[in-house]
Amino acid sequence: MSRPGSPGTQPGPERTLPASTTGEAPVDVGTASVAPANPGQALAELLAGNRRFVTGAPRHPNQDAGHRAAVADGQHPFAVIVGCSDSRLAAEIIFDRGLGDLFVVRTAGHTIGPEVLGSVEYGVTVLGTPLVVVLGHDSCGAVQAARTADATGTPPAGHLCAVVDAVVPSLRRAAAEGVDDIDRIVDIHIAYTVEAMLSRSEVLAAEVAAGRCGVVGMSYRLTAGEVRTVAAVPVGAVDRPEPSASAALA
């Protein structure tokens, strides 16, 4: 049974993740008419775009007037990006993508609530997107704020409390593992977000278990511009998501 908005035939359970361990070549969405059909191809395409960004050779695909008109009647993004709201973490730029390629949801510290999970479920089930990426970054201000509030016992004012409360479980996990470095805590928080999404969203968990979607956690280096994988849930591993960055796939 095909899903509304999915490009072409619905992919089957033959999907694999991640591409970095399968050797799958990226599908050049900027020049090809077919978007990545499985999680491995989608991940490879993102990593290829990031390499172009890092090396200063971006193609800026799918950003011309012709493509703008082509996607006006419908969207078929190949990845859902749940990213931190940090102004230096614009997904379309760091992955060298364009209009209609990425379905982006952003909150401070990539914290997740019902609206975020609903947006992810929409991207995966309605739009047929084969990959979900949790995108964090080094020196994350939200993680630092949560760490300060937790250490001083002084909660921040207003709705920022919700962000801090969402990060605290990651701080507890880092403390249990003896991790004190802020960027390693960020990695743990990224991995925790991957785990939390799968445990809170039965819809997403079912898509992963069926082989229609993969979930990856990535950390972005602000100075170098590079992303690296710190957590991944391949097909069939939905009931055993990696609990921390210490066991993440590279």
mmCIF file of C-alpha atoms in Angstrom:
data_model
loop_
_atom_site.group_PDB
_atom_site.id
_atom_site.type_symbol
_atom_site.label_atom_id
_atom_site.label_comp_id
_atom_site.label_asym_id
_atom_site.label_seq_id
_atom_site.Cartn_x
_atom_site.Cartn_y
_atom_site.Cartn_z
ATOM 1 C CA MET A 1 0.000 0.000 0.000
ATOM 2 C CA SER A 2 1.468 3.322 -1.024
ATOM 3 C CA ARG A 3 1.584 6.288 1.323
ATOM 4 C CA PRO A 4 0.279 9.755 0.377
ATOM 5 C CA GLY A 5 3.012 11.925 -1.012
ATOM 6 C CA SER A 6 5.622 9.168 -1.272
ATOM 7 C CA PRO A 7 7.695 9.353 -4.478
ATOM 8 C CA GLY A 8 7.057 6.300 -6.597
ATOM 9 C CA THR A 9 6.719 2.794 -5.244
ATOM 10 C CA GLN A 10 6.781 2.386 -1.496
ATOM 11 C CA PRO A 11 10.148 0.980 -0.414
ATOM 12 C CA GLY A 12 10.191 -2.475 1.139
ATOM 13 C CA PRO A 13 12.031 -4.021 4.047
ATOM 14 C CA GLU A 14 15.238 -4.396 2.096
ATOM 15 C CA ARG A 15 16.394 -0.988 3.332
ATOM 16 C CA THR A 16 19.631 -0.832 5.287
ATOM 17 C CA LEU A 17 21.321 1.740 7.491
ATOM 18 C CA PRO A 18 23.784 3.347 7.706
ATOM 19 C CA ALA A 19 25.278 3.956 4.271
ATOM 20 C CA SER A 20 28.731 4.482 5.729
ATOM 21 C CA THR A 21 28.917 0.765 6.451
ATOM 22 C CA THR A 22 27.140 -0.484 3.342
ATOM 23 C CA GLY A 23 29.164 1.352 0.707
ATOM 24 C CA GLU A 24 26.036 2.710 -0.993
ATOM 25 C CA ALA A 25 26.754 5.538 -3.404
ATOM 26 C CA PRO A 26 24.747 8.735 -2.897
ATOM 27 C CA VAL A 27 21.944 9.525 -5.296
ATOM 28 C CA ASP A 28 22.610 12.961 -6.761
ATOM 29 C CA VAL A 29 19.270 14.594 -6.020
ATOM 30 C CA GLY A 30 20.458 17.798 -7.614
ATOM 31 C CA THR A 31 20.695 16.229 -11.054
ATOM 32 C CA ALA A 32 18.681 13.013 -10.792
ATOM 33 C CA SER A 33 14.897 12.776 -11.089
ATOM 34 C CA VAL A 34 14.602 10.162 -8.329
ATOM 35 C CA ALA A 35 15.190 10.969 -4.667
ATOM 36 C CA PRO A 36 17.043 8.539 -2.394
ATOM 37 C CA ALA A 37 14.819 5.494 -2.000
ATOM 38 C CA ASN A 38 16.078 4.123 1.314
ATOM 39 C CA PRO A 39 17.755 5.250 4.537
ATOM 40 C CA GLY A 40 21.248 4.326 3.364
ATOM 41 C CA GLN A 41 21.004 6.363 0.177
ATOM 42 C CA ALA A 42 19.494 9.320 2.052
ATOM 43 C CA LEU A 43 22.305 9.284 4.606
ATOM 44 C CA ALA A 44 24.937 9.018 1.877
ATOM 45 C CA GLU A 45 23.400 12.013 0.099
ATOM 46 C CA LEU A 46 23.502 14.127 3.250
ATOM 47 C CA LEU A 47 27.125 13.202 3.941
ATOM 48 C CA ALA A 48 28.096 13.959 0.336
ATOM 49 C CA GLY A 49 26.472 17.385 0.603
ATOM 50 C CA ASN A 50 28.268 18.093 3.852
ATOM 51 C CA ARG A 51 31.591 17.177 2.246
ATOM 52 C CA ARG A 52 30.899 19.697 -0.510
ATOM 53 C CA PHE A 53 30.092 22.337 2.104
ATOM 54 C CA VAL A 54 33.236 21.622 4.119
ATOM 55 C CA THR A 55 35.526 21.717 1.101
ATOM 56 C CA GLY A 56 34.036 24.944 -0.213
ATOM 57 C CA ALA A 57 32.581 23.364 -3.349
ATOM 58 C CA PRO A 58 28.808 23.511 -2.837
ATOM 59 C CA ARG A 59 26.508 22.883 -5.799
ATOM 60 C CA HIS A 60 23.481 24.648 -4.304
ATOM 61 C CA PRO A 61 21.156 22.096 -5.925
ATOM 62 C CA ASN A 62 17.411 22.623 -6.308
ATOM 63 C CA GLN A 63 17.550 26.331 -5.604
ATOM 64 C CA ASP A 64 16.758 27.702 -9.069
ATOM 65 C CA ALA A 65 13.475 29.179 -10.275
ATOM 66 C CA GLY A 66 12.644 26.093 -12.319
ATOM 67 C CA HIS A 67 12.857 23.785 -9.326
ATOM 68 C CA ARG A 68 10.934 26.269 -7.200
ATOM 69 C CA ALA A 69 8.059 25.979 -9.648
ATOM 70 C CA ALA A 70 8.431 22.203 -9.890
ATOM 71 C CA VAL A 71 7.942 21.627 -6.154
ATOM 72 C CA ALA A 72 5.151 24.163 -5.704
ATOM 73 C CA ASP A 73 2.470 21.491 -6.049
ATOM 74 C CA GLY A 74 3.996 18.929 -3.695
ATOM 75 C CA GLN A 75 7.015 17.947 -1.639
ATOM 76 C CA HIS A 76 9.018 14.733 -1.420
ATOM 77 C CA PRO A 77 11.875 15.418 1.037
ATOM 78 C CA PHE A 78 14.395 12.616 1.512
ATOM 79 C CA ALA A 79 15.279 13.408 5.136
ATOM 80 C CA VAL A 80 13.582 14.790 8.228
ATOM 81 C CA ILE A 81 16.014 16.947 10.220
ATOM 82 C CA VAL A 82 15.252 17.483 13.912
ATOM 83 C CA GLY A 83 17.857 20.116 14.640
ATOM 84 C CA CYS A 84 18.922 22.638 17.232
ATOM 85 C CA SER A 85 17.639 26.154 16.576
ATOM 86 C CA ASP A 86 21.160 27.585 16.698
ATOM 87 C CA SER A 87 21.502 30.187 13.943
ATOM 88 C CA ARG A 88 24.732 28.553 12.737
ATOM 89 C CA LEU A 89 23.052 25.202 12.101
ATOM 90 C CA ALA A 90 21.010 25.787 8.955
ATOM 91 C CA ALA A 91 20.468 22.280 7.586
ATOM 92 C CA GLU A 92 19.997 23.193 3.920
ATOM 93 C CA ILE A 93 23.320 25.038 3.968
ATOM 94 C CA ILE A 94 25.515 22.547 5.822
ATOM 95 C CA PHE A 95 24.154 19.634 3.770
ATOM 96 C CA ASP A 96 24.206 21.627 0.497
ATOM 97 C CA ARG A 97 20.566 20.973 -0.364
ATOM 98 C CA GLY A 98 17.704 23.015 -1.748
ATOM 99 C CA LEU A 99 13.943 23.460 -1.902
ATOM 100 C CA GLY A 100 11.928 20.326 -1.198
ATOM 101 C CA ASP A 101 14.927 18.208 -0.110
ATOM 102 C CA LEU A 102 14.720 18.400 3.690
ATOM 103 C CA PHE A 103 11.797 18.519 6.130
ATOM 104 C CA VAL A 104 13.249 20.560 8.997
ATOM 105 C CA VAL A 105 12.010 20.839 12.591
ATOM 106 C CA ARG A 106 14.105 22.978 14.962
ATOM 107 C CA THR A 107 14.009 23.624 18.696
ATOM 108 C CA ALA A 108 16.626 24.805 21.184
ATOM 109 C CA GLY A 109 18.782 21.816 22.053
ATOM 110 C CA HIS A 110 16.751 19.682 19.573
ATOM 111 C CA THR A 111 14.345 19.006 22.438
ATOM 112 C CA ILE A 112 11.242 17.027 21.511
ATOM 113 C CA GLY A 113 7.623 17.459 22.525
ATOM 114 C CA PRO A 114 4.287 16.389 21.012
ATOM 115 C CA GLU A 115 4.444 18.965 18.224
ATOM 116 C CA VAL A 116 7.931 17.893 17.221
ATOM 117 C CA LEU A 117 7.016 14.205 17.276
ATOM 118 C CA GLY A 118 3.879 14.908 15.277
ATOM 119 C CA SER A 119 5.934 16.775 12.685
ATOM 120 C CA VAL A 120 8.372 13.861 12.437
ATOM 121 C CA GLU A 121 5.520 11.388 12.053
ATOM 122 C CA TYR A 122 4.042 13.560 9.306
ATOM 123 C CA GLY A 123 7.328 13.604 7.426
ATOM 124 C CA VAL A 124 7.798 9.862 7.717
ATOM 125 C CA THR A 125 4.254 8.570 7.138
ATOM 126 C CA VAL A 126 2.613 11.201 4.950
ATOM 127 C CA LEU A 127 5.602 12.408 2.936
ATOM 128 C CA GLY A 128 7.298 8.992 2.866
ATOM 129 C CA THR A 129 10.665 10.300 4.073
ATOM 130 C CA PRO A 130 13.113 7.404 4.629
ATOM 131 C CA LEU A 131 15.497 9.035 7.133
ATOM 132 C CA VAL A 132 15.218 11.022 10.361
ATOM 133 C CA VAL A 133 18.285 12.896 11.594
ATOM 134 C CA VAL A 134 18.753 14.407 15.050
ATOM 135 C CA LEU A 135 21.224 17.232 14.450
ATOM 136 C CA GLY A 136 23.121 18.750 17.372
ATOM 137 C CA HIS A 137 26.387 20.667 17.577
ATOM 138 C CA ASP A 138 29.371 21.312 19.782
ATOM 139 C CA SER A 139 29.229 24.026 22.453
ATOM 140 C CA CYS A 140 25.434 23.815 22.511
ATOM 141 C CA GLY A 141 24.021 26.733 24.480
ATOM 142 C CA ALA A 142 20.914 24.816 25.531
ATOM 143 C CA VAL A 143 23.002 22.031 27.043
ATOM 144 C CA GLN A 144 25.251 24.564 28.747
ATOM 145 C CA ALA A 145 22.221 26.418 30.166
ATOM 146 C CA ALA A 146 20.755 23.168 31.473
ATOM 147 C CA ARG A 147 24.069 22.234 33.021
ATOM 148 C CA THR A 148 24.350 25.594 34.797
ATOM 149 C CA ALA A 149 20.759 25.481 36.032
ATOM 150 C CA ASP A 150 21.197 21.926 37.292
ATOM 151 C CA ALA A 151 24.480 22.736 39.049
ATOM 152 C CA THR A 152 23.207 25.888 40.744
ATOM 153 C CA GLY A 153 19.693 24.694 41.464
ATOM 154 C CA THR A 154 18.371 27.874 39.873
ATOM 155 C CA PRO A 155 15.849 27.230 37.098
ATOM 156 C CA PRO A 156 15.673 29.786 34.288
ATOM 157 C CA ALA A 157 12.687 32.064 33.920
ATOM 158 C CA GLY A 158 9.774 31.562 31.584
ATOM 159 C CA HIS A 159 9.408 28.739 29.103
ATOM 160 C CA LEU A 160 13.161 28.193 28.966
ATOM 161 C CA CYS A 161 12.508 25.848 31.882
ATOM 162 C CA ALA A 162 10.953 23.401 29.439
ATOM 163 C CA VAL A 163 14.167 23.287 27.419
ATOM 164 C CA VAL A 164 16.281 22.763 30.530
ATOM 165 C CA ASP A 165 13.972 20.041 31.844
ATOM 166 C CA ALA A 166 14.226 18.207 28.519
ATOM 167 C CA VAL A 167 18.034 18.231 28.646
ATOM 168 C CA VAL A 168 18.409 17.176 32.299
ATOM 169 C CA PRO A 169 17.970 13.420 31.603
ATOM 170 C CA SER A 170 20.976 13.612 29.295
ATOM 171 C CA LEU A 171 22.978 15.321 32.044
ATOM 172 C CA ARG A 172 22.047 12.515 34.414
ATOM 173 C CA ARG A 173 23.160 9.930 31.886
ATOM 174 C CA ALA A 174 26.456 11.743 31.316
ATOM 175 C CA ALA A 175 27.083 11.895 35.064
ATOM 176 C CA ALA A 176 26.379 8.166 35.391
ATOM 177 C CA GLU A 177 28.961 7.478 32.690
ATOM 178 C CA GLY A 178 31.519 9.807 34.263
ATOM 179 C CA VAL A 179 31.366 12.263 31.346
ATOM 180 C CA ASP A 180 32.132 15.900 32.170
ATOM 181 C CA ASP A 181 33.281 17.398 28.844
ATOM 182 C CA ILE A 182 30.531 19.577 27.361
ATOM 183 C CA ASP A 183 30.878 18.262 23.815
ATOM 184 C CA ARG A 184 30.754 14.643 24.968
ATOM 185 C CA ILE A 185 27.630 15.543 26.931
ATOM 186 C CA VAL A 186 26.195 16.963 23.705
ATOM 187 C CA ASP A 187 26.880 13.631 21.991
ATOM 188 C CA ILE A 188 25.057 11.827 24.783
ATOM 189 C CA HIS A 189 22.164 14.264 24.471
ATOM 190 C CA ILE A 190 21.940 13.610 20.729
ATOM 191 C CA ALA A 191 21.885 9.860 21.321
ATOM 192 C CA TYR A 192 19.301 10.307 24.083
ATOM 193 C CA THR A 193 17.070 12.289 21.707
ATOM 194 C CA VAL A 194 17.249 9.456 19.148
ATOM 195 C CA GLU A 195 16.236 6.982 21.831
ATOM 196 C CA ALA A 196 13.492 9.237 23.198
ATOM 197 C CA MET A 197 11.921 9.766 19.781
ATOM 198 C CA LEU A 198 11.663 6.030 19.225
ATOM 199 C CA SER A 199 10.315 5.292 22.684
ATOM 200 C CA ARG A 200 7.696 8.072 22.570
ATOM 201 C CA SER A 201 6.531 7.661 18.991
ATOM 202 C CA GLU A 202 4.990 4.283 18.228
ATOM 203 C CA VAL A 203 4.468 5.476 14.670
ATOM 204 C CA LEU A 204 8.160 6.175 14.090
ATOM 205 C CA ALA A 205 9.206 2.985 15.875
ATOM 206 C CA ALA A 206 6.910 0.962 13.629
ATOM 207 C CA GLU A 207 8.323 2.571 10.484
ATOM 208 C CA VAL A 208 11.868 1.754 11.590
ATOM 209 C CA ALA A 209 10.944 -1.806 12.557
ATOM 210 C CA ALA A 210 9.306 -2.299 9.153
ATOM 211 C CA GLY A 211 12.443 -1.118 7.377
ATOM 212 C CA ARG A 212 10.856 1.974 5.872
ATOM 213 C CA CYS A 213 12.892 4.495 7.878
ATOM 214 C CA GLY A 214 16.177 4.869 9.740
ATOM 215 C CA VAL A 215 17.132 7.280 12.529
ATOM 216 C CA VAL A 216 20.582 8.826 12.899
ATOM 217 C CA GLY A 217 22.057 11.246 15.418
ATOM 218 C CA MET A 218 24.679 13.664 14.116
ATOM 219 C CA SER A 219 26.916 16.261 15.723
ATOM 220 C CA TYR A 220 28.059 19.334 13.809
ATOM 221 C CA ARG A 221 31.373 21.074 14.458
ATOM 222 C CA LEU A 222 30.825 24.822 14.288
ATOM 223 C CA THR A 223 34.370 25.713 13.262
ATOM 224 C CA ALA A 224 35.128 22.889 10.833
ATOM 225 C CA GLY A 225 31.623 22.603 9.387
ATOM 226 C CA GLU A 226 31.727 18.807 9.546
ATOM 227 C CA VAL A 227 29.034 16.432 10.743
ATOM 228 C CA ARG A 228 29.746 13.070 12.323
ATOM 229 C CA THR A 229 27.426 10.250 13.261
ATOM 230 C CA VAL A 230 27.181 9.639 17.008
ATOM 231 C CA ALA A 231 24.151 7.329 17.126
ATOM 232 C CA ALA A 232 22.176 5.246 14.658
ATOM 233 C CA VAL A 233 19.213 2.903 14.728
ATOM 234 C CA PRO A 234 19.413 0.500 11.801
ATOM 235 C CA VAL A 235 16.564 -1.618 10.553
ATOM 236 C CA GLY A 236 15.436 -4.162 13.128
ATOM 237 C CA ALA A 237 17.134 -2.429 16.074
ATOM 238 C CA VAL A 238 14.204 -0.277 17.142
ATOM 239 C CA ASP A 239 13.812 -2.167 20.414
ATOM 240 C CA ARG A 240 17.472 -1.672 21.255
ATOM 241 C CA PRO A 241 18.405 1.964 20.414
ATOM 242 C CA GLU A 242 21.890 3.000 21.421
ATOM 243 C CA PRO A 243 21.596 4.594 24.868
ATOM 244 C CA SER A 244 24.654 6.820 24.665
ATOM 245 C CA ALA A 245 27.352 8.193 22.446
ATOM 246 C CA SER A 246 29.839 5.755 23.974
ATOM 247 C CA ALA A 247 28.312 2.955 21.922
ATOM 248 C CA ALA A 248 27.458 5.021 18.840
ATOM 249 C CA LEU A 249 28.205 4.035 15.299
ATOM 250 C CA ALA A 250 30.924 6.077 13.588
#
